[in-house]
Short mmCIF file of C-alpha atoms and ligand atoms in Angstrom, two decimals:
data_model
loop_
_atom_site.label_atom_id
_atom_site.label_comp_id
_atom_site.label_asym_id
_atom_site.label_seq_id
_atom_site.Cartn_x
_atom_site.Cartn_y
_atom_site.Cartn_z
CA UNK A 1 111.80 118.10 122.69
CA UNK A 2 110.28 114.53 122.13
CA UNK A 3 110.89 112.60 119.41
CA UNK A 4 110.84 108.65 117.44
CA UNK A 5 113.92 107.46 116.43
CA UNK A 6 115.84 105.15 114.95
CA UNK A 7 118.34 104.21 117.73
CA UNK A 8 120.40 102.03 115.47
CA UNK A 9 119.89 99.11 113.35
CA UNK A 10 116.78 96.91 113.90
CA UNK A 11 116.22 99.71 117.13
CA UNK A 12 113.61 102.28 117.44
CA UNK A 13 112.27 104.39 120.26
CA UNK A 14 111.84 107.32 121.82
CA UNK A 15 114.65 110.14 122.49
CA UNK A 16 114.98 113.39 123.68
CA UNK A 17 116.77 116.06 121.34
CA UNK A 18 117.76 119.98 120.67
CA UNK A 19 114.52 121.94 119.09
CA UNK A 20 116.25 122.27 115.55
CA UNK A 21 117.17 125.95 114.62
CA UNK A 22 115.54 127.53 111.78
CA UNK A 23 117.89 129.65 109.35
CA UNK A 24 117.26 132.13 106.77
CA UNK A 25 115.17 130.12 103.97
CA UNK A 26 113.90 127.93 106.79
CA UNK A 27 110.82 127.19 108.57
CA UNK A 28 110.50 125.50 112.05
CA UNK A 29 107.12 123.48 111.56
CA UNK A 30 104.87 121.68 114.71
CA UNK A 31 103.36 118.30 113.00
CA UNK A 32 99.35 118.27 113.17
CA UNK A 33 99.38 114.70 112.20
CA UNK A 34 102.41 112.54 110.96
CA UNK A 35 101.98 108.79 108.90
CA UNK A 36 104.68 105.97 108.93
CA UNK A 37 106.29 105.07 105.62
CA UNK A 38 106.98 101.11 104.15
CA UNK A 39 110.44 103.57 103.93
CA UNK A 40 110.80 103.94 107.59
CA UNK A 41 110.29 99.87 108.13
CA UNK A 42 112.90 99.52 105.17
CA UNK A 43 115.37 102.36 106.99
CA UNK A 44 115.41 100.69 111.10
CA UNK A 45 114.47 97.01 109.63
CA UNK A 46 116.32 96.52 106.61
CA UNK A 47 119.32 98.68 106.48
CA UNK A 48 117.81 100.77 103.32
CA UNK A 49 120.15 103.98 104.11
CA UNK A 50 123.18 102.58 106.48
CA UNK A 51 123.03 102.69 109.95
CA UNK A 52 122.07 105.81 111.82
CA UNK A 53 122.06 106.43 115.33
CA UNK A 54 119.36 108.69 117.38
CA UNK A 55 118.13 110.01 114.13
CA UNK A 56 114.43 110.98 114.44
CA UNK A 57 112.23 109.09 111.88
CA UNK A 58 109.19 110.25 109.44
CA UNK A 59 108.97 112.26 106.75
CA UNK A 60 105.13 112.56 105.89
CA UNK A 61 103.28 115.28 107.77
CA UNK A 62 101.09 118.36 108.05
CA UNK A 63 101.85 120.55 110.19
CA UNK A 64 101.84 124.48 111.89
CA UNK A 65 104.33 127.08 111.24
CA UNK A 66 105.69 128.19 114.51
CA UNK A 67 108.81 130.00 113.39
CA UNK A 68 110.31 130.89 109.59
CA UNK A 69 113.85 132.54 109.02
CA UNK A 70 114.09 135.97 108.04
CA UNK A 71 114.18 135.43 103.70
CA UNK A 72 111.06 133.15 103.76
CA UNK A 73 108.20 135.37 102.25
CA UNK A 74 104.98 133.61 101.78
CA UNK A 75 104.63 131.80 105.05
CA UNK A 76 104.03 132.96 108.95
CA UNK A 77 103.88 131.47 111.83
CA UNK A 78 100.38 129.82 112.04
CA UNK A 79 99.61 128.84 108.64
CA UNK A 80 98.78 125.13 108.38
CA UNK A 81 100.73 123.42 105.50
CA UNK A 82 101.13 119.97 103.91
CA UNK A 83 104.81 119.10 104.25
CA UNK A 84 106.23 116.83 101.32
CA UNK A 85 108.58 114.00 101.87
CA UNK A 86 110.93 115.20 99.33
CA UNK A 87 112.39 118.62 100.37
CA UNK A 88 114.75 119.81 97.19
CA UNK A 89 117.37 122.71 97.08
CA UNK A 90 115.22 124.56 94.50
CA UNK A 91 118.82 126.87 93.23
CA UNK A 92 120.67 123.18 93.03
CA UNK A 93 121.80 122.64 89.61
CA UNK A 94 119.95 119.52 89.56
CA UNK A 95 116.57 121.16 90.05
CA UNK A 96 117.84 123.55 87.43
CA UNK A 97 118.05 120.30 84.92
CA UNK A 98 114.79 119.42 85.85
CA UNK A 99 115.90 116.37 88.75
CA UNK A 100 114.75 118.24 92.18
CA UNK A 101 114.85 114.95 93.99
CA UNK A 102 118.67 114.73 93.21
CA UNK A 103 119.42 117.55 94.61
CA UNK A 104 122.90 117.82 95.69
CA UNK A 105 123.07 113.83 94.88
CA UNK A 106 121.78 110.81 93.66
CA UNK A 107 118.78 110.73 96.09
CA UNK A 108 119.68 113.46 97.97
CA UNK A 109 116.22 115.17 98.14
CA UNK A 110 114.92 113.24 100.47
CA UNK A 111 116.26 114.58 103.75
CA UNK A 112 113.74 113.73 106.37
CA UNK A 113 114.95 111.02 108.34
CA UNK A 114 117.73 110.35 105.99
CA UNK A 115 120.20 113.15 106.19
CA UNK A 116 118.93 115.10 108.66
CA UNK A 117 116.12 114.34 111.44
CA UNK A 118 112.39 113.68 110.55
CA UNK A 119 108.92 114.74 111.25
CA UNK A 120 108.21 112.13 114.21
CA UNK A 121 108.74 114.86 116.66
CA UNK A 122 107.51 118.09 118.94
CA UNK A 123 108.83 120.50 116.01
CA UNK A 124 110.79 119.78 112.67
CA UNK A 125 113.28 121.65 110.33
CA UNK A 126 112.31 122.41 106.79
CA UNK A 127 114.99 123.79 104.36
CA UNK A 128 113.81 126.06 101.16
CA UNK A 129 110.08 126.87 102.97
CA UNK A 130 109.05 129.20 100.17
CA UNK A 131 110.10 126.24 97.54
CA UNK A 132 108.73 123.11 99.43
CA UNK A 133 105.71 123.70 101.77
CA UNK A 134 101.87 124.34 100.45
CA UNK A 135 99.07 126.13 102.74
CA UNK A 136 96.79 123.25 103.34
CA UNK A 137 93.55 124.43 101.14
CA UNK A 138 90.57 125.67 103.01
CA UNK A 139 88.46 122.71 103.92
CA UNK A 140 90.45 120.21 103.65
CA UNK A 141 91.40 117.67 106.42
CA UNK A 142 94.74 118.36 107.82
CA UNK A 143 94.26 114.31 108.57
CA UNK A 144 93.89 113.00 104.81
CA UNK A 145 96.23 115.86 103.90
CA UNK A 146 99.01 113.92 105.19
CA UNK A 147 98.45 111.67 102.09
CA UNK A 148 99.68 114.67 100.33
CA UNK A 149 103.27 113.94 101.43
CA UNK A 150 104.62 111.18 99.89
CA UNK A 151 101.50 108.61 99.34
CA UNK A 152 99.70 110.64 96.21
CA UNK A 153 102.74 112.55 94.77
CA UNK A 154 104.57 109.08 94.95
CA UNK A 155 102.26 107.15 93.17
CA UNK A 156 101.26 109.76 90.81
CA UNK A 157 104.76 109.57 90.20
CA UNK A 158 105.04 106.05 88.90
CA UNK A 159 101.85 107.58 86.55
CA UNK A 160 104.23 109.97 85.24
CA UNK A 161 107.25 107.30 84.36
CA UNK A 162 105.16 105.32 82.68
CA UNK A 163 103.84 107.69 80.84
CA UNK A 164 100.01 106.37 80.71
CA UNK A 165 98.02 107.75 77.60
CA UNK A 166 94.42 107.46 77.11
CA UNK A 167 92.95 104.93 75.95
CA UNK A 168 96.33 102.90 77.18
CA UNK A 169 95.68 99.02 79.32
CA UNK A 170 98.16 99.53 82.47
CA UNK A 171 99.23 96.89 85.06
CA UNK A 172 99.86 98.70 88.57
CA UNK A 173 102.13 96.29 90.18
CA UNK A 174 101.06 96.47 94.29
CA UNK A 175 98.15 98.02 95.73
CA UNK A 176 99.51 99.09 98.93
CA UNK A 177 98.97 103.05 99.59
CA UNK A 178 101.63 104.11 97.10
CA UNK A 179 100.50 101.75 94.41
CA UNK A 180 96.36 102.72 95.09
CA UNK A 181 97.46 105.89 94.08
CA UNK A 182 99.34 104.91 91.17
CA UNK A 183 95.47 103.23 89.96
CA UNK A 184 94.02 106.55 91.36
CA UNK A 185 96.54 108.72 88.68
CA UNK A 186 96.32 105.75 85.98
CA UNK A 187 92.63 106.02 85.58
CA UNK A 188 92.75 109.92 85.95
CA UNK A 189 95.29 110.04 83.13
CA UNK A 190 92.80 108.29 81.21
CA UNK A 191 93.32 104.77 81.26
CA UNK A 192 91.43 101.76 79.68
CA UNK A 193 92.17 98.31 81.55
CA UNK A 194 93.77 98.87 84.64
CA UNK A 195 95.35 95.47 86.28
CA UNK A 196 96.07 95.93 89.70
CA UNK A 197 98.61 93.50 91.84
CA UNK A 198 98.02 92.81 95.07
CA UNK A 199 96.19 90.37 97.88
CA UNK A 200 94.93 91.82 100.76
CA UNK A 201 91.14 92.33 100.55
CA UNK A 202 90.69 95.93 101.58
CA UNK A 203 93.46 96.93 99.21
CA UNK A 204 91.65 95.30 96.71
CA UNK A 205 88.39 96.87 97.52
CA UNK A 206 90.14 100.42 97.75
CA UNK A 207 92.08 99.58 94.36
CA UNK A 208 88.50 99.54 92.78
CA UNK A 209 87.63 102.46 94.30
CA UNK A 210 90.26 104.21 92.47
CA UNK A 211 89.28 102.49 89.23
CA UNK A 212 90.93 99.58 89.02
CA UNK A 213 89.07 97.03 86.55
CA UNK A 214 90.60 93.54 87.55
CA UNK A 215 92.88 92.72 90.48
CA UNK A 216 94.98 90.04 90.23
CA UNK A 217 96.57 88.07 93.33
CA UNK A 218 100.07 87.01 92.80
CA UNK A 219 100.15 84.07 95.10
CA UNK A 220 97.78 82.61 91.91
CA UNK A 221 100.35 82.23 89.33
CA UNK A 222 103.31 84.06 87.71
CA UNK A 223 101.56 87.78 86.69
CA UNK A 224 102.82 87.65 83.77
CA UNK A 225 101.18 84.52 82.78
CA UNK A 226 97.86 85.87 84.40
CA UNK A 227 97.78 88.86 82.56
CA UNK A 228 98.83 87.83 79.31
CA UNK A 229 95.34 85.12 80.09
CA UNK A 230 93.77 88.86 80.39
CA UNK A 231 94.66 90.21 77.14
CA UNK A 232 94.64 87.90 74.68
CA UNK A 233 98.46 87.19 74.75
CA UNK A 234 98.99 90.80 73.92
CA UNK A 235 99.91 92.66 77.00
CA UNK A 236 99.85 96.07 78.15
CA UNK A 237 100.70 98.99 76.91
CA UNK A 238 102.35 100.44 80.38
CA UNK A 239 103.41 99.08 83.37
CA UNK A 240 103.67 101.08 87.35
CA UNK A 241 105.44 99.11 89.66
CA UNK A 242 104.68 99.78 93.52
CA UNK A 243 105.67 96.36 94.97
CA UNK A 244 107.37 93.16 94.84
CA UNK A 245 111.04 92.48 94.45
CA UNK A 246 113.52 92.46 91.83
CA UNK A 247 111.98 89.88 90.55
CA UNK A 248 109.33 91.71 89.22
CA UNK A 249 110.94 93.47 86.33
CA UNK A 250 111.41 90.50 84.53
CA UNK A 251 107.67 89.83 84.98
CA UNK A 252 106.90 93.69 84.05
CA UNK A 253 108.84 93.44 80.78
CA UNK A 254 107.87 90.52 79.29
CA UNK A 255 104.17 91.95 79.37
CA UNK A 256 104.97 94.99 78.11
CA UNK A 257 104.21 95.86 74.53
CA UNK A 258 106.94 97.15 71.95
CA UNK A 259 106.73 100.80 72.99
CA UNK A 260 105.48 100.44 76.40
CA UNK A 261 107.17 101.76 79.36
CA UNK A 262 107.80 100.46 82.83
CA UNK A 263 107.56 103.05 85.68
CA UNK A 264 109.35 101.59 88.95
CA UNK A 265 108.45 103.91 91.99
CA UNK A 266 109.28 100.70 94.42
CA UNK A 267 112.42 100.07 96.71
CA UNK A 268 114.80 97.66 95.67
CA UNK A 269 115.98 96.11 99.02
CA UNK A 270 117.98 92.96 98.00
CA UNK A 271 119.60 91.30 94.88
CA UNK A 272 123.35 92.49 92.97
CA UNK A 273 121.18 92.97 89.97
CA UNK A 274 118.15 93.90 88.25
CA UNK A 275 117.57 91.08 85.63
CA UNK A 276 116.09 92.05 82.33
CA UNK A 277 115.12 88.87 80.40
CA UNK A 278 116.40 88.85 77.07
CA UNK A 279 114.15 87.47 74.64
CA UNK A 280 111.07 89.49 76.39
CA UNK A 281 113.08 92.16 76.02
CA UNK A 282 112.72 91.65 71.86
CA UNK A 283 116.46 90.61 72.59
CA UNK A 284 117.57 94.57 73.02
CA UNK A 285 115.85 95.96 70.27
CA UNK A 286 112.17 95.60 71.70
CA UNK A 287 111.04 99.59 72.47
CA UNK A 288 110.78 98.46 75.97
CA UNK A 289 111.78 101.36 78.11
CA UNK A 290 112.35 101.15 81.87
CA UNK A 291 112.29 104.21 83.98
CA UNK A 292 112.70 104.42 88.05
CA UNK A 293 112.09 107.66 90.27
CA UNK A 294 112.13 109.33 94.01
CA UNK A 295 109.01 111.61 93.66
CA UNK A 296 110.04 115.35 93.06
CA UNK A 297 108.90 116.81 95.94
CA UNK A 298 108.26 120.58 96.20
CA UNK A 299 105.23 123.39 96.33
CA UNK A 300 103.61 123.52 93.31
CA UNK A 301 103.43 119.39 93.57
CA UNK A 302 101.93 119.71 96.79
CA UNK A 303 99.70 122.43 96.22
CA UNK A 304 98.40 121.00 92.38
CA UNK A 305 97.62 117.41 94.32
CA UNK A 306 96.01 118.82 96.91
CA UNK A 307 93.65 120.89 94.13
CA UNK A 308 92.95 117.60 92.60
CA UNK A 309 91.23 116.81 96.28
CA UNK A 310 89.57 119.93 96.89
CA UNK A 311 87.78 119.57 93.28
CA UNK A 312 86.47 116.55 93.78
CA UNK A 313 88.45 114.74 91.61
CA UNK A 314 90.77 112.03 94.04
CA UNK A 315 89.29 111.01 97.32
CA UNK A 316 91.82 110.51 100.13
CA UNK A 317 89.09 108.77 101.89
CA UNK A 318 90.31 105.10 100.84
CA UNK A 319 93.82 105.12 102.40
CA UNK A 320 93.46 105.78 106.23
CA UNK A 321 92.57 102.58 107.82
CA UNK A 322 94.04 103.33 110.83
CA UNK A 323 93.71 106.79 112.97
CA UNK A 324 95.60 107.06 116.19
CA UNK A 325 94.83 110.33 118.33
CA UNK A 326 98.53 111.33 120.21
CA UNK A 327 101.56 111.24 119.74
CA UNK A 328 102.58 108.50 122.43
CA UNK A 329 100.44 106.33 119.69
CA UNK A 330 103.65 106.65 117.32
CA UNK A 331 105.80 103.25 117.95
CA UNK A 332 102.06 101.33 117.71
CA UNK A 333 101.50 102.62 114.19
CA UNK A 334 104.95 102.01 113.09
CA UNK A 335 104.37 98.55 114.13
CA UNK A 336 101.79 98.51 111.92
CA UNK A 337 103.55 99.21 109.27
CA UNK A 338 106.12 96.69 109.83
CA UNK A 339 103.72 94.14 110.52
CA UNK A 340 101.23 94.74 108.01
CA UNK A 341 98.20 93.29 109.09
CA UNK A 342 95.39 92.34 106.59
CA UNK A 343 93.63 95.02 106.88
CA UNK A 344 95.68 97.70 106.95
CA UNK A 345 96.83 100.04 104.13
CA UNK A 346 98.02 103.45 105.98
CA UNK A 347 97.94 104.21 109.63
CA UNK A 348 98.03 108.05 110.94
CA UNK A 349 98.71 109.61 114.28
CA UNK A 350 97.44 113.01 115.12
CA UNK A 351 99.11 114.58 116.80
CA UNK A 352 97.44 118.60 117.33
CA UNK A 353 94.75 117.86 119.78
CA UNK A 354 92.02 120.23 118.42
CA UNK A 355 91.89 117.44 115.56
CA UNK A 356 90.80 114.21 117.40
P1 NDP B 401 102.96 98.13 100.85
O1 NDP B 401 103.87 97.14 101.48
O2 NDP B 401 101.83 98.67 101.63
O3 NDP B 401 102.40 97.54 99.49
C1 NDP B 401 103.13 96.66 98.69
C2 NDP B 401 102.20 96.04 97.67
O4 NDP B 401 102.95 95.12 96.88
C3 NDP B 401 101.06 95.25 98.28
O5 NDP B 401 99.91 95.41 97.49
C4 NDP B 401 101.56 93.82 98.22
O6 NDP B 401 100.49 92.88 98.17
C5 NDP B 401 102.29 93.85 96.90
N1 NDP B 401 103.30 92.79 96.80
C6 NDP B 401 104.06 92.26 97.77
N2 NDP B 401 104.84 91.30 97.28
C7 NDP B 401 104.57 91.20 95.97
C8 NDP B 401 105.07 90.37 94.92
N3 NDP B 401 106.00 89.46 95.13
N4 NDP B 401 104.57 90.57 93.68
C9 NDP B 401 103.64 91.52 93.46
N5 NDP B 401 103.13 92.31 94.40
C10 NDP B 401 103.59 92.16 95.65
O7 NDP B 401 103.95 99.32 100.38
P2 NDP B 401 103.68 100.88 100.08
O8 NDP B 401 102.53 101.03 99.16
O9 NDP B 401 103.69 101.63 101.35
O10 NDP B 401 105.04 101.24 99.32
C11 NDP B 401 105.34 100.62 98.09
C12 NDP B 401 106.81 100.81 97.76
O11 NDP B 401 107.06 102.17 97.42
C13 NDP B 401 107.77 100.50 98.91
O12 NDP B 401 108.87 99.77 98.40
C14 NDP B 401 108.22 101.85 99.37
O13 NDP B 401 109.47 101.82 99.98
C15 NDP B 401 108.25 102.59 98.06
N6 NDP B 401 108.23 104.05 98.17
C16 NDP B 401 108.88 104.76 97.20
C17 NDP B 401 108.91 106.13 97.21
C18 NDP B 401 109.53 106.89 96.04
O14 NDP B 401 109.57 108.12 96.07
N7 NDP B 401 109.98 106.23 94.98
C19 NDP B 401 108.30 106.86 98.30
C20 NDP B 401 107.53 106.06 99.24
C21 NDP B 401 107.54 104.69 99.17
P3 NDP B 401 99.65 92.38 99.47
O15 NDP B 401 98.26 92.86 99.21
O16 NDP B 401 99.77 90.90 99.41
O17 NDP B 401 100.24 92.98 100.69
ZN1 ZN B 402 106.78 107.77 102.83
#
């Protein structure tokens, strides 16, 4: 079959590989549509997992069943299902304590393109079907669903480590897809203020969108210092990070209130060290807690999300800006990605021709 890969470090093309087998708990899925991930520019560009060679990329999709091993139950050949990012070992003991993304390993949830081939080809391999894929709901766009995969349950995520209450003032820390829907989740948890990071003008429009109520551009100023000008010197009461750099902890916990909690959902690429600045910190006896996740993954993630869409209540809408019909479109919107032009915030190639 055809597939993207990642041909070594800094190298990606295309290759031609095995159709993977499909064993017992399996399911052998055909992509409808596949999106590039910030996390496949930080895996061929920046060294994020080690090197790899020929490994096929991607790991957000829809897609069609086309074969499922002889233990899977609720799925057949045919049905149309989101894929998620994260694919746990739902009998690991580390689902069993309530860490599916760990499963088998610090990390170790996330397979696609990572420890095993991804979705960027003619047909890919999911383990556990019954415990990770989710019939895409009638009506929805197969398209938009492929926000489903990582995108939404990512920065829904971030929602969930910090914990937002209602009522609560929250700084989301980047606006890029993952962060948008860390503001989407903030102001459906019920949030007051919602600051939202970030500079490129369509972000900021779509950050609105979603309900954020001031956007602040770091190239203006430190954030801290900009925020703090927002609230009276007080702060916020949670903070969602979803860009940036190491860097931006120390910038996340000095707004922070006693009490409040920082949820990091972003990828640490460089620096020995997160730095936690003392004093800000109420020098170690502030209440500041600090919290840092890979999104769970699984069915009944996938299939809740995706409920949240079909009622109405989060609009996919705001995150495709670009729409590629084929799969020979694939290196072009990983470019994208790389490159991040202004006005881009997610790119998608389609890939089942019956959906151009
Ligand atoms: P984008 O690159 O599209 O967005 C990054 C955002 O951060 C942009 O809004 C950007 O602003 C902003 N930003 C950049 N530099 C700074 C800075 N110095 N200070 C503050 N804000 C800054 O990324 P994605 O939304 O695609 O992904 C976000 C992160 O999430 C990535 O690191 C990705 O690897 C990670 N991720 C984590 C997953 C998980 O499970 N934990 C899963 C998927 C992704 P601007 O408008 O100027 O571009
Ligand atoms: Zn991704």
């Amino acid at each position: 079959m055809k597939a993207y890969a990642m041909l070594g470090l800094n190298k990606a093309g295309w290759i031609e590989k095995e159709r993977p087998a499909c064993g017992p708990m399996d399911a052998i899925v055909k992509p409808l549509a596949v999106a590039p991930c910030t996390s496949d520019v930080h895996t061929v560009w920046e060294g994020a997992i080690g090197d790899r060679k020929d490994m096929i990329l991607g790991h957000e999709a829809t897609g069609e069943v086309v074969e499922v091993g002889s233990m899977v139950k609720d799925f057949k050949p045919g049905d149309r299902v989101i894929v998620p990012a994260i694919t746990p070992d739902w009998n690991s003991l580390e689902a069993q304590n309530g860490f599916s993304m760990h499963s088998g390993g610090m990390l170790a949830g996330w397979k696609f393109s990572n420890f095993k081939d991804g979705v960027f080809a003619e047909y890919f391999h999911v383990n556990d079907a019954d415990g990770n894929l989710a019939l895409i709901p009638e009506g929805m766009d197969p398209v938009a669903a492929t926000m489903l995969s990582d995108m939404v349950p990512t920065g829904f995520h971030g929602v969930e480590l910090a914990d937002v209450k209602f009522g609560d003032e929250v700084l989301v820390i980047g606006i890029g897809p993952v962060g948008l829907m860390a503001v989407a989740g903030t102001a459906l948890r019920g949030a007051s203020n919602i600051y939202a990071v970030g500079s490129r003008p369509v972000c900021a429009a779509a950050a609105k969108a979603y309900g954020a109520t001031e956007i602040i551009d770091y190239h203006n100023g430190p954030i801290a210092q900009q925020v703090m000008e927002r609230t009276n010197g007080k702060g916020v009461d949670r903070v969602v990070i979803a860009g940036g750099t190491v860097d931006t902890f120390a910038e996340a916990v000095t707004v922070l209130k006693p009490g409040g909690v920082i949820g990091n959902v972003n990828y640490l690429g460089s620096g020995e060290f997160v730095k936690i600045p003392r004093v800000e910190w109420g020098v170690g006896m502030g209440h500041k807690t600090i919290r840092g996740g890979l999104m769970p993954g699984g069915r009944l993630r996938m299939e809740k999300l995706a409920k949240l869409v079909t009622s109405g209540r989060l609009d996919l809408k705001h995150l495709i800006t670009h729409r590629f019909n084929g799969f020979e479109h694939m290196e072009e919107a990983l470019l994208l990605m790389k490159d991040k032009p202004r006005d881009l915030i997610k790119p998608v190639v389609v890939l089942a021709e019956d959906l151009y």
